[in-house]
Amino acid sequence: MDAKLAQLQTIGQKDKAQGYSSLIAEALAQQDPTSVARDVHTVLEIALTEEHVGSVVKRQVLGELVTSLGNGSIKDSTCKRQVIEDALTLAQNDPVS
């Protein structure tokens, strides 16, 4: 996961949204709820707090996460709640969000 996140830092803004969205989809596809919450948090932390990620990309990443959660990608309610709380906390820390 860390290598993929580092790789996303070097690509253009136009491709970052798709890259982060695919990492979120990959994290959500895991079976272990602890791993899901941890990996989604890691992706969101980079996508929403780093300066190299533009505000348009941030909104797209959050939108993709919301869509995935709405489609029932996380069955475990505790894990789902953790992911939502993390996303809200990270988004609130960004003045642009």
PDB file as gemmi writes it, atoms N, CA and C in Angstrom:
CRYST1    1.000    1.000    1.000  90.00  90.00  90.00 P 1                      
ATOM      1  N   MET A   1       0.832  -1.197   0.000  1.00  0.00           N  
ATOM      2  CA  MET A   1       0.000   0.000   0.000  1.00  0.00           C  
ATOM      3  C   MET A   1       0.874   1.257   0.000  1.00  0.00           C  
ATOM      4  N   ASP A   2       1.926   1.271   0.823  1.00  0.00           N  
ATOM      5  CA  ASP A   2       2.784   2.447   0.910  1.00  0.00           C  
ATOM      6  C   ASP A   2       3.474   2.751  -0.416  1.00  0.00           C  
ATOM      7  N   ALA A   3       3.901   1.702  -1.115  1.00  0.00           N  
ATOM      8  CA  ALA A   3       4.567   1.901  -2.405  1.00  0.00           C  
ATOM      9  C   ALA A   3       3.600   2.498  -3.423  1.00  0.00           C  
ATOM     10  N   LYS A   4       2.367   2.032  -3.409  1.00  0.00           N  
ATOM     11  CA  LYS A   4       1.368   2.554  -4.342  1.00  0.00           C  
ATOM     12  C   LYS A   4       1.038   4.007  -4.019  1.00  0.00           C  
ATOM     13  N   LEU A   5       0.967   4.340  -2.736  1.00  0.00           N  
ATOM     14  CA  LEU A   5       0.698   5.723  -2.345  1.00  0.00           C  
ATOM     15  C   LEU A   5       1.850   6.637  -2.748  1.00  0.00           C  
ATOM     16  N   ALA A   6       3.070   6.162  -2.571  1.00  0.00           N  
ATOM     17  CA  ALA A   6       4.236   6.951  -2.968  1.00  0.00           C  
ATOM     18  C   ALA A   6       4.251   7.169  -4.475  1.00  0.00           C  
ATOM     19  N   GLN A   7       3.839   6.178  -5.214  1.00  0.00           N  
ATOM     20  CA  GLN A   7       3.787   6.277  -6.664  1.00  0.00           C  
ATOM     21  C   GLN A   7       2.766   7.322  -7.113  1.00  0.00           C  
ATOM     22  N   LEU A   8       1.667   7.432  -6.393  1.00  0.00           N  
ATOM     23  CA  LEU A   8       0.631   8.401  -6.748  1.00  0.00           C  
ATOM     24  C   LEU A   8       1.096   9.843  -6.576  1.00  0.00           C  
ATOM     25  N   GLN A   9       2.090  10.063  -5.728  1.00  0.00           N  
ATOM     26  CA  GLN A   9       2.590  11.411  -5.514  1.00  0.00           C  
ATOM     27  C   GLN A   9       3.289  11.957  -6.754  1.00  0.00           C  
ATOM     28  N   THR A  10       3.745  11.070  -7.618  1.00  0.00           N  
ATOM     29  CA  THR A  10       4.526  11.508  -8.773  1.00  0.00           C  
ATOM     30  C   THR A  10       3.693  11.706 -10.035  1.00  0.00           C  
ATOM     31  N   ILE A  11       2.433  11.297 -10.021  1.00  0.00           N  
ATOM     32  CA  ILE A  11       1.616  11.426 -11.234  1.00  0.00           C  
ATOM     33  C   ILE A  11       0.853  12.743 -11.227  1.00  0.00           C  
ATOM     34  N   GLY A  12       0.323  13.110 -12.368  1.00  0.00           N  
ATOM     35  CA  GLY A  12      -0.408  14.367 -12.506  1.00  0.00           C  
ATOM     36  C   GLY A  12      -1.744  14.355 -11.787  1.00  0.00           C  
ATOM     37  N   GLN A  13      -2.268  15.543 -11.514  1.00  0.00           N  
ATOM     38  CA  GLN A  13      -3.528  15.688 -10.788  1.00  0.00           C  
ATOM     39  C   GLN A  13      -4.677  14.975 -11.492  1.00  0.00           C  
ATOM     40  N   LYS A  14      -4.646  14.979 -12.811  1.00  0.00           N  
ATOM     41  CA  LYS A  14      -5.731  14.382 -13.579  1.00  0.00           C  
ATOM     42  C   LYS A  14      -5.887  12.886 -13.285  1.00  0.00           C  
ATOM     43  N   ASP A  15      -4.787  12.208 -13.010  1.00  0.00           N  
ATOM     44  CA  ASP A  15      -4.812  10.763 -12.775  1.00  0.00           C  
ATOM     45  C   ASP A  15      -4.863  10.378 -11.298  1.00  0.00           C  
ATOM     46  N   LYS A  16      -4.657  11.340 -10.415  1.00  0.00           N  
ATOM     47  CA  LYS A  16      -4.619  11.035  -8.985  1.00  0.00           C  
ATOM     48  C   LYS A  16      -5.960  10.540  -8.455  1.00  0.00           C  
ATOM     49  N   ALA A  17      -7.047  11.146  -8.877  1.00  0.00           N  
ATOM     50  CA  ALA A  17      -8.366  10.749  -8.365  1.00  0.00           C  
ATOM     51  C   ALA A  17      -8.626   9.283  -8.664  1.00  0.00           C  
ATOM     52  N   GLN A  18      -8.350   8.866  -9.874  1.00  0.00           N  
ATOM     53  CA  GLN A  18      -8.552   7.471 -10.247  1.00  0.00           C  
ATOM     54  C   GLN A  18      -7.620   6.560  -9.443  1.00  0.00           C  
ATOM     55  N   GLY A  19      -6.400   6.986  -9.224  1.00  0.00           N  
ATOM     56  CA  GLY A  19      -5.445   6.193  -8.458  1.00  0.00           C  
ATOM     57  C   GLY A  19      -5.887   6.000  -7.010  1.00  0.00           C  
ATOM     58  N   TYR A  20      -6.281   7.096  -6.365  1.00  0.00           N  
ATOM     59  CA  TYR A  20      -6.745   6.992  -4.984  1.00  0.00           C  
ATOM     60  C   TYR A  20      -8.041   6.196  -4.887  1.00  0.00           C  
ATOM     61  N   SER A  21      -8.924   6.386  -5.848  1.00  0.00           N  
ATOM     62  CA  SER A  21     -10.186   5.639  -5.843  1.00  0.00           C  
ATOM     63  C   SER A  21      -9.943   4.144  -5.992  1.00  0.00           C  
ATOM     64  N   SER A  22      -8.991   3.777  -6.822  1.00  0.00           N  
ATOM     65  CA  SER A  22      -8.697   2.347  -6.978  1.00  0.00           C  
ATOM     66  C   SER A  22      -8.065   1.777  -5.719  1.00  0.00           C  
ATOM     67  N   LEU A  23      -7.262   2.572  -5.015  1.00  0.00           N  
ATOM     68  CA  LEU A  23      -6.699   2.098  -3.747  1.00  0.00           C  
ATOM     69  C   LEU A  23      -7.785   1.933  -2.687  1.00  0.00           C  
ATOM     70  N   ILE A  24      -8.759   2.827  -2.675  1.00  0.00           N  
ATOM     71  CA  ILE A  24      -9.866   2.691  -1.724  1.00  0.00           C  
ATOM     72  C   ILE A  24     -10.673   1.441  -2.057  1.00  0.00           C  
ATOM     73  N   ALA A  25     -10.942   1.221  -3.331  1.00  0.00           N  
ATOM     74  CA  ALA A  25     -11.680   0.015  -3.736  1.00  0.00           C  
ATOM     75  C   ALA A  25     -10.916  -1.241  -3.343  1.00  0.00           C  
ATOM     76  N   GLU A  26      -9.608  -1.213  -3.511  1.00  0.00           N  
ATOM     77  CA  GLU A  26      -8.765  -2.351  -3.121  1.00  0.00           C  
ATOM     78  C   GLU A  26      -8.832  -2.579  -1.612  1.00  0.00           C  
ATOM     79  N   ALA A  27      -8.799  -1.496  -0.842  1.00  0.00           N  
ATOM     80  CA  ALA A  27      -8.874  -1.619   0.622  1.00  0.00           C  
ATOM     81  C   ALA A  27     -10.232  -2.151   1.057  1.00  0.00           C  
ATOM     82  N   LEU A  28     -11.298  -1.677   0.417  1.00  0.00           N  
ATOM     83  CA  LEU A  28     -12.649  -2.113   0.776  1.00  0.00           C  
ATOM     84  C   LEU A  28     -12.917  -3.567   0.407  1.00  0.00           C  
ATOM     85  N   ALA A  29     -12.165  -4.101  -0.523  1.00  0.00           N  
ATOM     86  CA  ALA A  29     -12.370  -5.473  -0.987  1.00  0.00           C  
ATOM     87  C   ALA A  29     -11.758  -6.518  -0.041  1.00  0.00           C  
ATOM     88  N   GLN A  30     -11.004  -6.082   0.931  1.00  0.00           N  
ATOM     89  CA  GLN A  30     -10.374  -7.017   1.861  1.00  0.00           C  
ATOM     90  C   GLN A  30     -11.426  -7.669   2.766  1.00  0.00           C  
ATOM     91  N   GLN A  31     -11.095  -8.828   3.265  1.00  0.00           N  
ATOM     92  CA  GLN A  31     -12.019  -9.580   4.115  1.00  0.00           C  
ATOM     93  C   GLN A  31     -11.952  -9.168   5.587  1.00  0.00           C  
ATOM     94  N   ASP A  32     -10.778  -8.804   6.053  1.00  0.00           N  
ATOM     95  CA  ASP A  32     -10.577  -8.472   7.460  1.00  0.00           C  
ATOM     96  C   ASP A  32     -11.014  -7.024   7.736  1.00  0.00           C  
ATOM     97  N   PRO A  33     -12.032  -6.815   8.577  1.00  0.00           N  
ATOM     98  CA  PRO A  33     -12.518  -5.457   8.853  1.00  0.00           C  
ATOM     99  C   PRO A  33     -11.439  -4.525   9.417  1.00  0.00           C  
ATOM    100  N   THR A  34     -10.520  -5.070  10.208  1.00  0.00           N  
ATOM    101  CA  THR A  34      -9.445  -4.251  10.767  1.00  0.00           C  
ATOM    102  C   THR A  34      -8.540  -3.732   9.662  1.00  0.00           C  
ATOM    103  N   SER A  35      -8.236  -4.592   8.707  1.00  0.00           N  
ATOM    104  CA  SER A  35      -7.400  -4.185   7.574  1.00  0.00           C  
ATOM    105  C   SER A  35      -8.114  -3.166   6.704  1.00  0.00           C  
ATOM    106  N   VAL A  36      -9.403  -3.343   6.518  1.00  0.00           N  
ATOM    107  CA  VAL A  36     -10.192  -2.398   5.722  1.00  0.00           C  
ATOM    108  C   VAL A  36     -10.107  -1.015   6.342  1.00  0.00           C  
ATOM    109  N   ALA A  37     -10.411  -0.912   7.622  1.00  0.00           N  
ATOM    110  CA  ALA A  37     -10.401   0.382   8.309  1.00  0.00           C  
ATOM    111  C   ALA A  37      -9.016   1.013   8.279  1.00  0.00           C  
ATOM    112  N   ARG A  38      -7.994   0.210   8.518  1.00  0.00           N  
ATOM    113  CA  ARG A  38      -6.617   0.725   8.543  1.00  0.00           C  
ATOM    114  C   ARG A  38      -6.202   1.236   7.162  1.00  0.00           C  
ATOM    115  N   ASP A  39      -6.447   0.449   6.126  1.00  0.00           N  
ATOM    116  CA  ASP A  39      -5.999   0.830   4.786  1.00  0.00           C  
ATOM    117  C   ASP A  39      -6.794   2.004   4.219  1.00  0.00           C  
ATOM    118  N   VAL A  40      -8.100   2.045   4.468  1.00  0.00           N  
ATOM    119  CA  VAL A  40      -8.895   3.187   4.013  1.00  0.00           C  
ATOM    120  C   VAL A  40      -8.414   4.448   4.720  1.00  0.00           C  
ATOM    121  N   HIS A  41      -8.134   4.342   6.012  1.00  0.00           N  
ATOM    122  CA  HIS A  41      -7.623   5.494   6.764  1.00  0.00           C  
ATOM    123  C   HIS A  41      -6.299   5.980   6.162  1.00  0.00           C  
ATOM    124  N   THR A  42      -5.419   5.056   5.849  1.00  0.00           N  
ATOM    125  CA  THR A  42      -4.119   5.415   5.284  1.00  0.00           C  
ATOM    126  C   THR A  42      -4.278   6.151   3.960  1.00  0.00           C  
ATOM    127  N   VAL A  43      -5.135   5.635   3.091  1.00  0.00           N  
ATOM    128  CA  VAL A  43      -5.356   6.278   1.791  1.00  0.00           C  
ATOM    129  C   VAL A  43      -5.981   7.657   1.987  1.00  0.00           C  
ATOM    130  N   LEU A  44      -6.990   7.742   2.832  1.00  0.00           N  
ATOM    131  CA  LEU A  44      -7.649   9.030   3.058  1.00  0.00           C  
ATOM    132  C   LEU A  44      -6.714  10.044   3.704  1.00  0.00           C  
ATOM    133  N   GLU A  45      -5.883   9.576   4.602  1.00  0.00           N  
ATOM    134  CA  GLU A  45      -4.958  10.478   5.276  1.00  0.00           C  
ATOM    135  C   GLU A  45      -4.042  11.164   4.264  1.00  0.00           C  
ATOM    136  N   ILE A  46      -3.541  10.391   3.309  1.00  0.00           N  
ATOM    137  CA  ILE A  46      -2.681  10.969   2.277  1.00  0.00           C  
ATOM    138  C   ILE A  46      -3.510  11.825   1.314  1.00  0.00           C  
ATOM    139  N   ALA A  47      -4.616  11.281   0.850  1.00  0.00           N  
ATOM    140  CA  ALA A  47      -5.427  11.973  -0.161  1.00  0.00           C  
ATOM    141  C   ALA A  47      -6.023  13.281   0.353  1.00  0.00           C  
ATOM    142  N   LEU A  48      -6.356  13.337   1.627  1.00  0.00           N  
ATOM    143  CA  LEU A  48      -7.048  14.519   2.145  1.00  0.00           C  
ATOM    144  C   LEU A  48      -6.150  15.512   2.872  1.00  0.00           C  
ATOM    145  N   THR A  49      -4.936  15.122   3.216  1.00  0.00           N  
ATOM    146  CA  THR A  49      -4.100  16.024   4.003  1.00  0.00           C  
ATOM    147  C   THR A  49      -2.850  16.510   3.288  1.00  0.00           C  
ATOM    148  N   GLU A  50      -2.442  15.840   2.246  1.00  0.00           N  
ATOM    149  CA  GLU A  50      -1.213  16.237   1.553  1.00  0.00           C  
ATOM    150  C   GLU A  50      -1.470  17.415   0.622  1.00  0.00           C  
ATOM    151  N   GLU A  51      -0.507  18.315   0.546  1.00  0.00           N  
ATOM    152  CA  GLU A  51      -0.648  19.508  -0.277  1.00  0.00           C  
ATOM    153  C   GLU A  51      -0.585  19.206  -1.766  1.00  0.00           C  
ATOM    154  N   HIS A  52       0.059  18.094  -2.132  1.00  0.00           N  
ATOM    155  CA  HIS A  52       0.213  17.773  -3.548  1.00  0.00           C  
ATOM    156  C   HIS A  52      -1.091  17.264  -4.167  1.00  0.00           C  
ATOM    157  N   VAL A  53      -2.116  17.073  -3.342  1.00  0.00           N  
ATOM    158  CA  VAL A  53      -3.408  16.604  -3.835  1.00  0.00           C  
ATOM    159  C   VAL A  53      -4.353  17.805  -3.895  1.00  0.00           C  
ATOM    160  N   GLY A  54      -4.886  18.067  -5.063  1.00  0.00           N  
ATOM    161  CA  GLY A  54      -5.766  19.216  -5.249  1.00  0.00           C  
ATOM    162  C   GLY A  54      -7.147  19.001  -4.646  1.00  0.00           C  
ATOM    163  N   SER A  55      -7.884  20.087  -4.475  1.00  0.00           N  
ATOM    164  CA  SER A  55      -9.202  20.011  -3.846  1.00  0.00           C  
ATOM    165  C   SER A  55     -10.201  19.230  -4.701  1.00  0.00           C  
ATOM    166  N   VAL A  56     -10.063  19.286  -6.013  1.00  0.00           N  
ATOM    167  CA  VAL A  56     -10.963  18.528  -6.881  1.00  0.00           C  
ATOM    168  C   VAL A  56     -10.764  17.031  -6.666  1.00  0.00           C  
ATOM    169  N   VAL A  57      -9.514  16.626  -6.566  1.00  0.00           N  
ATOM    170  CA  VAL A  57      -9.192  15.209  -6.327  1.00  0.00           C  
ATOM    171  C   VAL A  57      -9.728  14.787  -4.969  1.00  0.00           C  
ATOM    172  N   LYS A  58      -9.577  15.622  -3.965  1.00  0.00           N  
ATOM    173  CA  LYS A  58     -10.065  15.303  -2.624  1.00  0.00           C  
ATOM    174  C   LYS A  58     -11.571  15.056  -2.644  1.00  0.00           C  
ATOM    175  N   ARG A  59     -12.302  15.925  -3.325  1.00  0.00           N  
ATOM    176  CA  ARG A  59     -13.754  15.755  -3.408  1.00  0.00           C  
ATOM    177  C   ARG A  59     -14.124  14.477  -4.157  1.00  0.00           C  
ATOM    178  N   GLN A  60     -13.394  14.168  -5.210  1.00  0.00           N  
ATOM    179  CA  GLN A  60     -13.672  12.949  -5.967  1.00  0.00           C  
ATOM    180  C   GLN A  60     -13.414  11.702  -5.132  1.00  0.00           C  
ATOM    181  N   VAL A  61     -12.344  11.710  -4.362  1.00  0.00           N  
ATOM    182  CA  VAL A  61     -12.014  10.565  -3.515  1.00  0.00           C  
ATOM    183  C   VAL A  61     -13.090  10.371  -2.452  1.00  0.00           C  
ATOM    184  N   LEU A  62     -13.498  11.454  -1.806  1.00  0.00           N  
ATOM    185  CA  LEU A  62     -14.563  11.351  -0.809  1.00  0.00           C  
ATOM    186  C   LEU A  62     -15.867  10.888  -1.436  1.00  0.00           C  
ATOM    187  N   GLY A  63     -16.172  11.403  -2.612  1.00  0.00           N  
ATOM    188  CA  GLY A  63     -17.389  10.991  -3.310  1.00  0.00           C  
ATOM    189  C   GLY A  63     -17.378   9.512  -3.651  1.00  0.00           C  
ATOM    190  N   GLU A  64     -16.230   9.013  -4.072  1.00  0.00           N  
ATOM    191  CA  GLU A  64     -16.097   7.588  -4.394  1.00  0.00           C  
ATOM    192  C   GLU A  64     -16.271   6.735  -3.143  1.00  0.00           C  
ATOM    193  N   LEU A  65     -15.721   7.192  -2.030  1.00  0.00           N  
ATOM    194  CA  LEU A  65     -15.877   6.454  -0.773  1.00  0.00           C  
ATOM    195  C   LEU A  65     -17.339   6.416  -0.352  1.00  0.00           C  
ATOM    196  N   VAL A  66     -18.018   7.543  -0.431  1.00  0.00           N  
ATOM    197  CA  VAL A  66     -19.429   7.608  -0.051  1.00  0.00           C  
ATOM    198  C   VAL A  66     -20.268   6.684  -0.932  1.00  0.00           C  
ATOM    199  N   THR A  67     -19.994   6.689  -2.222  1.00  0.00           N  
ATOM    200  CA  THR A  67     -20.716   5.812  -3.141  1.00  0.00           C  
ATOM    201  C   THR A  67     -20.490   4.345  -2.785  1.00  0.00           C  
ATOM    202  N   SER A  68     -19.243   3.998  -2.512  1.00  0.00           N  
ATOM    203  CA  SER A  68     -18.919   2.611  -2.153  1.00  0.00           C  
ATOM    204  C   SER A  68     -19.598   2.193  -0.861  1.00  0.00           C  
ATOM    205  N   LEU A  69     -19.598   3.088   0.120  1.00  0.00           N  
ATOM    206  CA  LEU A  69     -20.250   2.771   1.391  1.00  0.00           C  
ATOM    207  C   LEU A  69     -21.758   2.651   1.200  1.00  0.00           C  
ATOM    208  N   GLY A  70     -22.323   3.482   0.353  1.00  0.00           N  
ATOM    209  CA  GLY A  70     -23.752   3.417   0.064  1.00  0.00           C  
ATOM    210  C   GLY A  70     -24.149   2.136  -0.641  1.00  0.00           C  
ATOM    211  N   ASN A  71     -23.220   1.557  -1.386  1.00  0.00           N  
ATOM    212  CA  ASN A  71     -23.471   0.300  -2.092  1.00  0.00           C  
ATOM    213  C   ASN A  71     -23.246  -0.926  -1.217  1.00  0.00           C  
ATOM    214  N   GLY A  72     -22.933  -0.709   0.044  1.00  0.00           N  
ATOM    215  CA  GLY A  72     -22.769  -1.825   0.977  1.00  0.00           C  
ATOM    216  C   GLY A  72     -21.441  -2.542   0.871  1.00  0.00           C  
ATOM    217  N   SER A  73     -20.395  -1.822   0.519  1.00  0.00           N  
ATOM    218  CA  SER A  73     -19.093  -2.460   0.367  1.00  0.00           C  
ATOM    219  C   SER A  73     -18.510  -2.949   1.698  1.00  0.00           C  
ATOM    220  N   ILE A  74     -18.955  -2.374   2.808  1.00  0.00           N  
ATOM    221  CA  ILE A  74     -18.519  -2.832   4.130  1.00  0.00           C  
ATOM    222  C   ILE A  74     -19.734  -3.397   4.843  1.00  0.00           C  
ATOM    223  N   LYS A  75     -19.685  -4.664   5.149  1.00  0.00           N  
ATOM    224  CA  LYS A  75     -20.811  -5.330   5.821  1.00  0.00           C  
ATOM    225  C   LYS A  75     -20.763  -5.151   7.338  1.00  0.00           C  
ATOM    226  N   ASP A  76     -19.553  -5.121   7.896  1.00  0.00           N  
ATOM    227  CA  ASP A  76     -19.370  -5.007   9.339  1.00  0.00           C  
ATOM    228  C   ASP A  76     -19.707  -3.581   9.787  1.00  0.00           C  
ATOM    229  N   SER A  77     -20.722  -3.438  10.639  1.00  0.00           N  
ATOM    230  CA  SER A  77     -21.186  -2.102  11.026  1.00  0.00           C  
ATOM    231  C   SER A  77     -20.153  -1.327  11.840  1.00  0.00           C  
ATOM    232  N   THR A  78     -19.376  -2.009  12.663  1.00  0.00           N  
ATOM    233  CA  THR A  78     -18.343  -1.339  13.452  1.00  0.00           C  
ATOM    234  C   THR A  78     -17.253  -0.791  12.541  1.00  0.00           C  
ATOM    235  N   CYS A  79     -16.858  -1.571  11.580  1.00  0.00           N  
ATOM    236  CA  CYS A  79     -15.833  -1.147  10.619  1.00  0.00           C  
ATOM    237  C   CYS A  79     -16.352   0.024   9.790  1.00  0.00           C  
ATOM    238  N   LYS A  80     -17.577  -0.070   9.350  1.00  0.00           N  
ATOM    239  CA  LYS A  80     -18.182   0.992   8.540  1.00  0.00           C  
ATOM    240  C   LYS A  80     -18.220   2.299   9.325  1.00  0.00           C  
ATOM    241  N   ARG A  81     -18.608   2.204  10.580  1.00  0.00           N  
ATOM    242  CA  ARG A  81     -18.656   3.393  11.431  1.00  0.00           C  
ATOM    243  C   ARG A  81     -17.264   4.000  11.597  1.00  0.00           C  
ATOM    244  N   GLN A  82     -16.255   3.153  11.794  1.00  0.00           N  
ATOM    245  CA  GLN A  82     -14.877   3.623  11.947  1.00  0.00           C  
ATOM    246  C   GLN A  82     -14.403   4.348  10.687  1.00  0.00           C  
ATOM    247  N   VAL A  83     -14.698   3.770   9.538  1.00  0.00           N  
ATOM    248  CA  VAL A  83     -14.296   4.385   8.262  1.00  0.00           C  
ATOM    249  C   VAL A  83     -14.972   5.741   8.090  1.00  0.00           C  
ATOM    250  N   ILE A  84     -16.247   5.825   8.399  1.00  0.00           N  
ATOM    251  CA  ILE A  84     -16.979   7.090   8.258  1.00  0.00           C  
ATOM    252  C   ILE A  84     -16.437   8.142   9.222  1.00  0.00           C  
ATOM    253  N   GLU A  85     -16.204   7.756  10.467  1.00  0.00           N  
ATOM    254  CA  GLU A  85     -15.659   8.693  11.451  1.00  0.00           C  
ATOM    255  C   GLU A  85     -14.278   9.190  11.043  1.00  0.00           C  
ATOM    256  N   ASP A  86     -13.433   8.278  10.551  1.00  0.00           N  
ATOM    257  CA  ASP A  86     -12.103   8.677  10.086  1.00  0.00           C  
ATOM    258  C   ASP A  86     -12.204   9.659   8.925  1.00  0.00           C  
ATOM    259  N   ALA A  87     -13.074   9.355   7.974  1.00  0.00           N  
ATOM    260  CA  ALA A  87     -13.232  10.222   6.805  1.00  0.00           C  
ATOM    261  C   ALA A  87     -13.702  11.614   7.216  1.00  0.00           C  
ATOM    262  N   LEU A  88     -14.663  11.667   8.124  1.00  0.00           N  
ATOM    263  CA  LEU A  88     -15.162  12.965   8.584  1.00  0.00           C  
ATOM    264  C   LEU A  88     -14.086  13.751   9.326  1.00  0.00           C  
ATOM    265  N   THR A  89     -13.344  13.082  10.177  1.00  0.00           N  
ATOM    266  CA  THR A  89     -12.276  13.747  10.925  1.00  0.00           C  
ATOM    267  C   THR A  89     -11.215  14.295   9.985  1.00  0.00           C  
ATOM    268  N   LEU A  90     -10.788  13.481   9.041  1.00  0.00           N  
ATOM    269  CA  LEU A  90      -9.759  13.926   8.106  1.00  0.00           C  
ATOM    270  C   LEU A  90     -10.268  15.043   7.202  1.00  0.00           C  
ATOM    271  N   ALA A  91     -11.511  14.960   6.759  1.00  0.00           N  
ATOM    272  CA  ALA A  91     -12.068  16.001   5.898  1.00  0.00           C  
ATOM    273  C   ALA A  91     -12.236  17.312   6.654  1.00  0.00           C  
ATOM    274  N   GLN A  92     -12.602  17.239   7.910  1.00  0.00           N  
ATOM    275  CA  GLN A  92     -12.795  18.461   8.706  1.00  0.00           C  
ATOM    276  C   GLN A  92     -11.474  19.163   9.004  1.00  0.00           C  
ATOM    277  N   ASN A  93     -10.383  18.435   8.994  1.00  0.00           N  
ATOM    278  CA  ASN A  93      -9.077  19.030   9.256  1.00  0.00           C  
ATOM    279  C   ASN A  93      -8.532  19.798   8.056  1.00  0.00           C  
ATOM    280  N   ASP A  94      -9.173  19.643   6.904  1.00  0.00           N  
ATOM    281  CA  ASP A  94      -8.732  20.333   5.704  1.00  0.00           C  
ATOM    282  C   ASP A  94      -9.639  21.536   5.472  1.00  0.00           C  
ATOM    283  N   PRO A  95      -9.108  22.748   5.549  1.00  0.00           N  
ATOM    284  CA  PRO A  95      -9.967  23.924   5.424  1.00  0.00           C  
ATOM    285  C   PRO A  95     -10.657  24.032   4.059  1.00  0.00           C  
ATOM    286  N   VAL A  96     -10.092  23.442   3.021  1.00  0.00           N  
ATOM    287  CA  VAL A  96     -10.691  23.510   1.693  1.00  0.00           C  
ATOM    288  C   VAL A  96     -11.918  22.605   1.609  1.00  0.00           C  
ATOM    289  N   SER A  97     -11.866  21.469   2.318  1.00  0.00           N  
ATOM    290  CA  SER A  97     -12.986  20.516   2.290  1.00  0.00           C  
ATOM    291  C   SER A  97     -14.219  21.148   2.865  1.00  0.00           C  
TER     292      SER A  97                                                      
END                                                                             
